[in-house]
Every structure is written in C-alpha cells, then in structure tokens.
C-alpha cells in the first residue's frame, strides 16, 4: 500500500524538478497592441480634473463588413479612438461626438464613428 502512494508522489516531485521552459505562440507585440487602449483614460461625459495638454483630434471607427456579421458598436469605435490616442502618446481622451450609421455605405453594412480630443494628463504632485 505504501508503494502505491510513494511511487506517484516520487513521480510528481521528479516532474517538478525538471528543467522546463515555457514556450508560447503569443506575439509580444500583438499582446501590447491589444492592451494599448487601457493606457488611455476615457472621458465620455466628463472633463479631466487635472491639468492637461491637447495633442490633437483622433477618430475611431467600427464597421460591420458582412451582412450577417456583428453590428458596428460605439464601444468598438471608442476603443479604436483610444488606440489611436495611445499611438500619439496620449494618456487621456475626451470624447466629443459619437455617431452610429445603420444604413449601408462605404463597404460597411453599419458603422460607428467617435471623434475625440487626445490629451496628455499632468500627474498630480
């Protein structure tokens, strides 16, 4: 009976002690790009409470490319605008206007567009 317990326990300990390396098919650059919008604070119906510098206007868009595809959403358009704001080193985005277009046009069955002001928030001291 002791051998039934000792053998599996020894096998598990040996497995933990091996020189195991982790390899992933995740691309580090794609991973960083995926989380880039989280670096930008969104101000949708409010203004920042700290001082900031304006970096420029950015436009985010979403497109429903197939008739039976997922409809374009304002959330996706805002995320695209945040990504573009991060590309110009902004850490904040003040949304100025968002619009959904339900009728087909420009290769999209539906589309959403958000325009905002990319800003660099000053750090509180």
PDB file of C-alpha atoms in Angstrom:
ATOM      1  CA  UNK A   1       0.000   0.000   0.000  1.00  0.00           C
ATOM      2  CA  UNK A   2       2.870   2.377   0.814  1.00  0.00           C
ATOM      3  CA  UNK A   3       4.348   1.759  -2.642  1.00  0.00           C
ATOM      4  CA  UNK A   4       1.089   2.893  -4.258  1.00  0.00           C
ATOM      5  CA  UNK A   5       1.408   6.241  -2.502  1.00  0.00           C
ATOM      6  CA  UNK A   6       5.194   6.666  -2.707  1.00  0.00           C
ATOM      7  CA  UNK A   7       5.580   5.955  -6.439  1.00  0.00           C
ATOM      8  CA  UNK A   8       3.095   8.612  -7.704  1.00  0.00           C
ATOM      9  CA  UNK A   9       4.454  11.108  -5.170  1.00  0.00           C
ATOM     10  CA  UNK A  10       8.040  10.498  -6.344  1.00  0.00           C
ATOM     11  CA  UNK A  11       6.978  10.829  -9.988  1.00  0.00           C
ATOM     12  CA  UNK A  12       5.320  14.192  -9.297  1.00  0.00           C
ATOM     13  CA  UNK A  13       8.369  15.502  -7.447  1.00  0.00           C
ATOM     14  CA  UNK A  14      10.665  14.494 -10.299  1.00  0.00           C
ATOM     15  CA  UNK A  15       8.423  16.248 -12.810  1.00  0.00           C
ATOM     16  CA  UNK A  16       8.515  19.472 -10.792  1.00  0.00           C
ATOM     17  CA  UNK A  17      12.290  19.393 -10.592  1.00  0.00           C
ATOM     18  CA  UNK A  18      12.889  19.120 -14.333  1.00  0.00           C
ATOM     19  CA  UNK A  19      14.282  21.980 -16.419  1.00  0.00           C
ATOM     20  CA  UNK A  20      11.017  23.053 -18.024  1.00  0.00           C
ATOM     21  CA  UNK A  21      10.786  26.099 -20.264  1.00  0.00           C
ATOM     22  CA  UNK A  22       7.559  27.744 -21.320  1.00  0.00           C
ATOM     23  CA  UNK A  23       7.070  28.497 -24.993  1.00  0.00           C
ATOM     24  CA  UNK A  24       4.074  30.437 -26.240  1.00  0.00           C
ATOM     25  CA  UNK A  25       2.682  31.283 -29.630  1.00  0.00           C
ATOM     26  CA  UNK A  26       1.628  34.699 -28.319  1.00  0.00           C
ATOM     27  CA  UNK A  27       3.340  37.558 -30.095  1.00  0.00           C
ATOM     28  CA  UNK A  28       4.639  40.099 -27.551  1.00  0.00           C
ATOM     29  CA  UNK A  29       3.916  42.996 -29.933  1.00  0.00           C
ATOM     30  CA  UNK A  30       0.333  41.827 -30.577  1.00  0.00           C
ATOM     31  CA  UNK A  31      -0.191  41.439 -26.833  1.00  0.00           C
ATOM     32  CA  UNK A  32       0.969  45.024 -26.220  1.00  0.00           C
ATOM     33  CA  UNK A  33      -1.213  46.305 -29.086  1.00  0.00           C
ATOM     34  CA  UNK A  34      -4.264  44.513 -27.658  1.00  0.00           C
ATOM     35  CA  UNK A  35      -3.920  46.250 -24.279  1.00  0.00           C
ATOM     36  CA  UNK A  36      -2.870  49.658 -25.667  1.00  0.00           C
ATOM     37  CA  UNK A  37      -6.333  51.272 -25.237  1.00  0.00           C
ATOM     38  CA  UNK A  38      -6.193  50.583 -21.494  1.00  0.00           C
ATOM     39  CA  UNK A  39      -3.321  53.095 -21.252  1.00  0.00           C
ATOM     40  CA  UNK A  40      -5.726  55.905 -22.217  1.00  0.00           C
ATOM     41  CA  UNK A  41      -8.257  57.204 -19.688  1.00  0.00           C
ATOM     42  CA  UNK A  42     -11.648  57.860 -21.287  1.00  0.00           C
ATOM     43  CA  UNK A  43     -13.666  60.994 -20.539  1.00  0.00           C
ATOM     44  CA  UNK A  44     -17.029  60.389 -22.187  1.00  0.00           C
ATOM     45  CA  UNK A  45     -19.430  62.666 -20.307  1.00  0.00           C
ATOM     46  CA  UNK A  46     -16.943  64.430 -18.057  1.00  0.00           C
ATOM     47  CA  UNK A  47     -13.863  66.614 -18.102  1.00  0.00           C
ATOM     48  CA  UNK A  48     -10.485  65.814 -16.526  1.00  0.00           C
ATOM     49  CA  UNK A  49      -9.989  67.209 -13.022  1.00  0.00           C
ATOM     50  CA  UNK A  50      -6.249  67.740 -13.553  1.00  0.00           C
ATOM     51  CA  UNK A  51      -4.404  69.993 -15.996  1.00  0.00           C
ATOM     52  CA  UNK A  52      -3.674  68.570 -19.449  1.00  0.00           C
ATOM     53  CA  UNK A  53      -2.126  69.372 -22.809  1.00  0.00           C
ATOM     54  CA  UNK A  54      -4.036  68.829 -26.042  1.00  0.00           C
ATOM     55  CA  UNK A  55      -2.227  66.598 -28.536  1.00  0.00           C
ATOM     56  CA  UNK A  56      -4.816  66.620 -31.326  1.00  0.00           C
ATOM     57  CA  UNK A  57      -8.042  65.091 -32.573  1.00  0.00           C
ATOM     58  CA  UNK A  58      -8.423  61.375 -33.173  1.00  0.00           C
ATOM     59  CA  UNK A  59     -11.190  59.435 -34.875  1.00  0.00           C
ATOM     60  CA  UNK A  60     -12.138  55.876 -34.092  1.00  0.00           C
ATOM     61  CA  UNK A  61     -14.378  53.751 -36.247  1.00  0.00           C
ATOM     62  CA  UNK A  62     -16.080  50.377 -36.340  1.00  0.00           C
ATOM     63  CA  UNK A  63     -17.522  48.645 -39.388  1.00  0.00           C
ATOM     64  CA  UNK A  64     -19.903  45.738 -39.940  1.00  0.00           C
ATOM     65  CA  UNK A  65     -18.254  44.270 -43.038  1.00  0.00           C
ATOM     66  CA  UNK A  66     -20.612  41.342 -43.658  1.00  0.00           C
ATOM     67  CA  UNK A  67     -24.388  41.376 -43.836  1.00  0.00           C
ATOM     68  CA  UNK A  68     -24.712  38.715 -41.144  1.00  0.00           C
ATOM     69  CA  UNK A  69     -21.699  39.972 -39.139  1.00  0.00           C
ATOM     70  CA  UNK A  70     -21.618  41.638 -35.753  1.00  0.00           C
ATOM     71  CA  UNK A  71     -23.107  45.155 -35.993  1.00  0.00           C
ATOM     72  CA  UNK A  72     -20.727  48.072 -35.528  1.00  0.00           C
ATOM     73  CA  UNK A  73     -20.825  49.469 -31.998  1.00  0.00           C
ATOM     74  CA  UNK A  74     -19.943  52.755 -30.349  1.00  0.00           C
ATOM     75  CA  UNK A  75     -17.846  50.818 -27.818  1.00  0.00           C
ATOM     76  CA  UNK A  76     -15.641  49.466 -30.626  1.00  0.00           C
ATOM     77  CA  UNK A  77     -15.344  52.950 -32.164  1.00  0.00           C
ATOM     78  CA  UNK A  78     -14.312  54.411 -28.769  1.00  0.00           C
ATOM     79  CA  UNK A  79     -11.743  51.627 -28.320  1.00  0.00           C
ATOM     80  CA  UNK A  80     -10.303  52.374 -31.765  1.00  0.00           C
ATOM     81  CA  UNK A  81     -10.093  56.083 -30.854  1.00  0.00           C
ATOM     82  CA  UNK A  82      -8.299  55.196 -27.589  1.00  0.00           C
ATOM     83  CA  UNK A  83      -5.810  53.046 -29.536  1.00  0.00           C
ATOM     84  CA  UNK A  84      -5.110  55.936 -31.923  1.00  0.00           C
ATOM     85  CA  UNK A  85      -4.718  58.325 -28.975  1.00  0.00           C
ATOM     86  CA  UNK A  86      -2.181  55.935 -27.419  1.00  0.00           C
ATOM     87  CA  UNK A  87      -0.303  55.908 -30.739  1.00  0.00           C
ATOM     88  CA  UNK A  88       0.363  59.650 -30.346  1.00  0.00           C
ATOM     89  CA  UNK A  89       1.420  59.189 -26.690  1.00  0.00           C
ATOM     90  CA  UNK A  90      -1.830  60.435 -25.136  1.00  0.00           C
ATOM     91  CA  UNK A  91      -2.923  59.134 -21.756  1.00  0.00           C
ATOM     92  CA  UNK A  92      -6.428  60.596 -21.938  1.00  0.00           C
ATOM     93  CA  UNK A  93      -9.228  61.000 -24.473  1.00  0.00           C
ATOM     94  CA  UNK A  94     -12.136  63.436 -24.251  1.00  0.00           C
ATOM     95  CA  UNK A  95     -14.931  62.116 -26.479  1.00  0.00           C
ATOM     96  CA  UNK A  96     -16.524  64.965 -28.420  1.00  0.00           C
ATOM     97  CA  UNK A  97     -19.019  63.102 -30.588  1.00  0.00           C
ATOM     98  CA  UNK A  98     -20.088  59.562 -31.480  1.00  0.00           C
ATOM     99  CA  UNK A  99     -22.452  58.524 -34.256  1.00  0.00           C
ATOM    100  CA  UNK A 100     -23.935  55.221 -35.410  1.00  0.00           C
ATOM    101  CA  UNK A 101     -24.890  54.798 -39.056  1.00  0.00           C
ATOM    102  CA  UNK A 102     -27.359  51.953 -39.528  1.00  0.00           C
ATOM    103  CA  UNK A 103     -27.648  52.197 -43.314  1.00  0.00           C
ATOM    104  CA  UNK A 104     -25.021  50.604 -45.583  1.00  0.00           C
ATOM    105  CA  UNK A 105     -22.276  52.723 -47.092  1.00  0.00           C
ATOM    106  CA  UNK A 106     -18.502  52.716 -47.875  1.00  0.00           C
ATOM    107  CA  UNK A 107     -18.255  48.922 -47.693  1.00  0.00           C
ATOM    108  CA  UNK A 108     -19.965  48.680 -44.286  1.00  0.00           C
ATOM    109  CA  UNK A 109     -23.461  47.411 -43.556  1.00  0.00           C
ATOM    110  CA  UNK A 110     -23.430  49.543 -40.401  1.00  0.00           C
ATOM    111  CA  UNK A 111     -20.742  51.752 -38.919  1.00  0.00           C
ATOM    112  CA  UNK A 112     -19.908  53.775 -35.839  1.00  0.00           C
ATOM    113  CA  UNK A 113     -17.573  56.746 -35.542  1.00  0.00           C
ATOM    114  CA  UNK A 114     -16.236  58.553 -32.461  1.00  0.00           C
ATOM    115  CA  UNK A 115     -14.191  61.749 -32.528  1.00  0.00           C
ATOM    116  CA  UNK A 116     -12.258  62.903 -29.511  1.00  0.00           C
ATOM    117  CA  UNK A 117      -9.503  65.120 -28.224  1.00  0.00           C
ATOM    118  CA  UNK A 118      -6.299  63.234 -27.380  1.00  0.00           C
ATOM    119  CA  UNK A 119      -4.705  64.710 -24.265  1.00  0.00           C
ATOM    120  CA  UNK A 120      -1.665  64.264 -22.033  1.00  0.00           C
ATOM    121  CA  UNK A 121      -2.811  64.477 -18.398  1.00  0.00           C
ATOM    122  CA  UNK A 122      -0.395  66.135 -15.958  1.00  0.00           C
ATOM    123  CA  UNK A 123       0.481  63.993 -12.973  1.00  0.00           C
ATOM    124  CA  UNK A 124      -0.773  65.137  -9.576  1.00  0.00           C
ATOM    125  CA  UNK A 125       2.075  66.076  -7.240  1.00  0.00           C
TER     126      UNK A 125
END
